[in-house]
Amino acid sequence: MAVIKSIDDLLQIVRNGGGLDMQVDHRTTPELVQLVSNAKPKSTIILRNANTRPTPDLVHIAANAKGCVIFVE
């Protein structure tokens, strides 16, 4: 069983240049915005199951990204 990292752990990873490949199911839109806005410019964050989010939420997440965000349905 996969361990779900805390938002603080994930923020520490992206603030230090790490990338992420994660499901959006267990995160709120504000948490995802916080993650992408704290990422380093060359970081890549892959958000899977993006089809579970409304398009305006995905646009809001993308608009706040400092690195590359890839939405996977």
C-alpha positions as protocol buffer text, in pm:
chain_id: "A"
residue {
  index: 1
  type: MET
  ca { x: 0 y: 0 z: 0 }
}
residue {
  index: 2
  type: ALA
  ca { x: 133 y: 343 z: -97 }
}
residue {
  index: 3
  type: VAL
  ca { x: 201 y: 598 z: 171 }
}
residue {
  index: 4
  type: ILE
  ca { x: 39 y: 937 z: 116 }
}
residue {
  index: 5
  type: LYS
  ca { x: 295 y: 1206 z: 194 }
}
residue {
  index: 6
  type: SER
  ca { x: 190 y: 1513 z: 387 }
}
residue {
  index: 7
  type: ILE
  ca { x: 161 y: 1843 z: 203 }
}
residue {
  index: 8
  type: ASP
  ca { x: 459 y: 1967 z: 406 }
}
residue {
  index: 9
  type: ASP
  ca { x: 673 y: 1676 z: 283 }
}
residue {
  index: 10
  type: LEU
  ca { x: 571 y: 1740 z: -77 }
}
residue {
  index: 11
  type: LEU
  ca { x: 643 y: 2113 z: -44 }
}
residue {
  index: 12
  type: GLN
  ca { x: 990 y: 2034 z: 90 }
}
residue {
  index: 13
  type: ILE
  ca { x: 1053 y: 1812 z: -213 }
}
residue {
  index: 14
  type: VAL
  ca { x: 944 y: 2068 z: -475 }
}
residue {
  index: 15
  type: ARG
  ca { x: 1113 y: 2361 z: -302 }
}
residue {
  index: 16
  type: ASN
  ca { x: 1439 y: 2172 z: -333 }
}
residue {
  index: 17
  type: GLY
  ca { x: 1405 y: 2104 z: -703 }
}
residue {
  index: 18
  type: GLY
  ca { x: 1231 y: 1768 z: -697 }
}
residue {
  index: 19
  type: GLY
  ca { x: 957 y: 1668 z: -935 }
}
residue {
  index: 20
  type: LEU
  ca { x: 641 y: 1474 z: -857 }
}
residue {
  index: 21
  type: ASP
  ca { x: 420 y: 1218 z: -1028 }
}
residue {
  index: 22
  type: MET
  ca { x: 103 y: 1197 z: -823 }
}
residue {
  index: 23
  type: GLN
  ca { x: -270 y: 1135 z: -819 }
}
residue {
  index: 24
  type: VAL
  ca { x: -492 y: 1439 z: -763 }
}
residue {
  index: 25
  type: ASP
  ca { x: -758 y: 1238 z: -579 }
}
residue {
  index: 26
  type: HIS
  ca { x: -620 y: 1297 z: -229 }
}
residue {
  index: 27
  type: ARG
  ca { x: -538 y: 1667 z: -266 }
}
residue {
  index: 28
  type: THR
  ca { x: -748 y: 1980 z: -270 }
}
residue {
  index: 29
  type: THR
  ca { x: -713 y: 2236 z: -546 }
}
residue {
  index: 30
  type: PRO
  ca { x: -552 y: 2488 z: -305 }
}
residue {
  index: 31
  type: GLU
  ca { x: -294 y: 2221 z: -207 }
}
residue {
  index: 32
  type: LEU
  ca { x: -213 y: 2152 z: -571 }
}
residue {
  index: 33
  type: VAL
  ca { x: -178 y: 2525 z: -641 }
}
residue {
  index: 34
  type: GLN
  ca { x: 54 y: 2552 z: -342 }
}
residue {
  index: 35
  type: LEU
  ca { x: 268 y: 2267 z: -476 }
}
residue {
  index: 36
  type: VAL
  ca { x: 303 y: 2396 z: -831 }
}
residue {
  index: 37
  type: SER
  ca { x: 366 y: 2753 z: -719 }
}
residue {
  index: 38
  type: ASN
  ca { x: 650 y: 2640 z: -492 }
}
residue {
  index: 39
  type: ALA
  ca { x: 822 y: 2422 z: -751 }
}
residue {
  index: 40
  type: LYS
  ca { x: 1154 y: 2522 z: -903 }
}
residue {
  index: 41
  type: PRO
  ca { x: 1131 y: 2652 z: -1262 }
}
residue {
  index: 42
  type: LYS
  ca { x: 1283 y: 2334 z: -1410 }
}
residue {
  index: 43
  type: SER
  ca { x: 1072 y: 2092 z: -1203 }
}
residue {
  index: 44
  type: THR
  ca { x: 805 y: 1875 z: -1357 }
}
residue {
  index: 45
  type: ILE
  ca { x: 488 y: 1785 z: -1170 }
}
residue {
  index: 46
  type: ILE
  ca { x: 264 y: 1521 z: -1323 }
}
residue {
  index: 47
  type: LEU
  ca { x: -94 y: 1521 z: -1193 }
}
residue {
  index: 48
  type: ARG
  ca { x: -284 y: 1204 z: -1273 }
}
residue {
  index: 49
  type: ASN
  ca { x: -665 y: 1159 z: -1280 }
}
residue {
  index: 50
  type: ALA
  ca { x: -700 y: 1521 z: -1385 }
}
residue {
  index: 51
  type: ASN
  ca { x: -1032 y: 1434 z: -1547 }
}
residue {
  index: 52
  type: THR
  ca { x: -1180 y: 1425 z: -1195 }
}
residue {
  index: 53
  type: ARG
  ca { x: -1128 y: 1802 z: -1164 }
}
residue {
  index: 54
  type: PRO
  ca { x: -1331 y: 2075 z: -1335 }
}
residue {
  index: 55
  type: THR
  ca { x: -1149 y: 2263 z: -1611 }
}
residue {
  index: 56
  type: PRO
  ca { x: -1146 y: 2595 z: -1417 }
}
residue {
  index: 57
  type: ASP
  ca { x: -955 y: 2420 z: -1135 }
}
residue {
  index: 58
  type: LEU
  ca { x: -699 y: 2283 z: -1382 }
}
residue {
  index: 59
  type: VAL
  ca { x: -658 y: 2627 z: -1539 }
}
residue {
  index: 60
  type: HIS
  ca { x: -606 y: 2779 z: -1192 }
}
residue {
  index: 61
  type: ILE
  ca { x: -342 y: 2517 z: -1109 }
}
residue {
  index: 62
  type: ALA
  ca { x: -163 y: 2567 z: -1442 }
}
residue {
  index: 63
  type: ALA
  ca { x: -171 y: 2947 z: -1413 }
}
residue {
  index: 64
  type: ASN
  ca { x: 17 y: 2929 z: -1083 }
}
residue {
  index: 65
  type: ALA
  ca { x: 282 y: 2681 z: -1194 }
}
residue {
  index: 66
  type: LYS
  ca { x: 646 y: 2791 z: -1183 }
}
residue {
  index: 67
  type: GLY
  ca { x: 769 y: 2468 z: -1339 }
}
residue {
  index: 68
  type: CYS
  ca { x: 607 y: 2231 z: -1584 }
}
residue {
  index: 69
  type: VAL
  ca { x: 271 y: 2077 z: -1494 }
}
residue {
  index: 70
  type: ILE
  ca { x: 143 y: 1781 z: -1693 }
}
residue {
  index: 71
  type: PHE
  ca { x: -220 y: 1676 z: -1651 }
}
residue {
  index: 72
  type: VAL
  ca { x: -294 y: 1311 z: -1725 }
}
residue {
  index: 73
  type: GLU
  ca { x: -647 y: 1186 z: -1752 }
}
